[in-house]
Amino acid sequence: MKTVRVGQIGTGFISHVHVRALQSIEHVEVVCQHSLDRDAGRLFHEQYGVPDFLDSYATLLARDDVDVVCLGIPNHLHHELAMQIANADTVLGDF
């Protein structure tokens, strides 16, 4: 079975829930994580052993090794990012 590679956006409460759940699923790998808050992002990256921390979500969307993007950001920010994810031909995961 193919491993699904996930890019996580956000570092708030729900991002912790998402990543813990994702890391418990066989054939799923969280390959990178993005946050506008660099300190929180780097701490999150280290806490969960996510291979790459990115300070640009555009960089995350441009990666060839991201199959699905998981949004862990406030709901009112979902639409704009979801549209950019769709335009990048990446799947948006709604976990």
Tab-separated table of C-alpha atoms in Angstrom, residues 31-92:
chain	number	residue	atom	x	y	z
A	31	VAL	CA	6.395	15.028	5.955
A	32	CYS	CA	6.330	18.764	6.657
A	33	GLN	CA	4.666	21.402	8.751
A	34	HIS	CA	4.076	25.132	8.285
A	35	SER	CA	3.370	27.909	10.737
A	36	LEU	CA	3.529	31.682	10.490
A	37	ASP	CA	4.829	31.675	14.069
A	38	ARG	CA	8.385	30.400	13.603
A	39	ASP	CA	9.000	29.661	17.284
A	40	ALA	CA	5.769	27.681	17.664
A	41	GLY	CA	6.401	25.989	14.331
A	42	ARG	CA	9.884	24.841	15.221
A	43	LEU	CA	8.712	23.589	18.630
A	44	PHE	CA	5.838	21.679	16.972
A	45	HIS	CA	8.235	20.282	14.350
A	46	GLU	CA	10.601	19.023	17.065
A	47	GLN	CA	7.844	17.744	19.370
A	48	TYR	CA	6.326	15.485	16.716
A	49	GLY	CA	9.452	14.644	14.737
A	50	VAL	CA	8.079	16.137	11.531
A	51	PRO	CA	10.994	16.060	9.063
A	52	ASP	CA	10.654	19.606	7.702
A	53	PHE	CA	9.469	22.921	9.136
A	54	LEU	CA	8.484	25.474	6.505
A	55	ASP	CA	7.826	29.162	7.105
A	56	SER	CA	5.912	29.472	3.814
A	57	TYR	CA	2.744	27.598	2.977
A	58	ALA	CA	3.476	28.262	-0.721
A	59	THR	CA	6.626	26.168	-0.298
A	60	LEU	CA	4.548	23.396	1.269
A	61	LEU	CA	2.073	23.469	-1.638
A	62	ALA	CA	4.883	23.332	-4.195
A	63	ARG	CA	6.444	20.193	-2.750
A	64	ASP	CA	6.259	17.009	-4.795
A	65	ASP	CA	6.178	14.834	-1.685
A	66	VAL	CA	2.904	16.219	-0.254
A	67	ASP	CA	-0.193	14.236	-1.217
A	68	VAL	CA	-2.608	15.798	1.268
A	69	VAL	CA	-2.686	19.080	3.192
A	70	CYS	CA	-4.253	19.136	6.637
A	71	LEU	CA	-5.444	22.534	7.884
A	72	GLY	CA	-5.099	23.157	11.595
A	73	ILE	CA	-5.978	26.843	11.436
A	74	PRO	CA	-9.040	28.888	12.447
A	75	ASN	CA	-12.135	28.150	10.354
A	76	HIS	CA	-12.402	31.657	8.931
A	77	LEU	CA	-9.012	31.118	7.220
A	78	HIS	CA	-9.936	27.810	5.557
A	79	HIS	CA	-11.490	29.132	2.344
A	80	GLU	CA	-8.499	31.094	1.068
A	81	LEU	CA	-6.029	28.289	1.748
A	82	ALA	CA	-8.387	25.584	0.491
A	83	MET	CA	-8.661	27.397	-2.847
A	84	GLN	CA	-4.880	27.640	-3.117
A	85	ILE	CA	-4.545	23.959	-2.241
A	86	ALA	CA	-7.079	23.043	-4.934
A	87	ASN	CA	-5.196	25.155	-7.471
A	88	ALA	CA	-1.981	23.355	-6.534
A	89	ASP	CA	-3.620	20.003	-7.405
A	90	THR	CA	-3.129	18.792	-3.856
A	91	VAL	CA	-5.847	17.085	-1.831
A	92	LEU	CA	-7.263	18.900	1.173
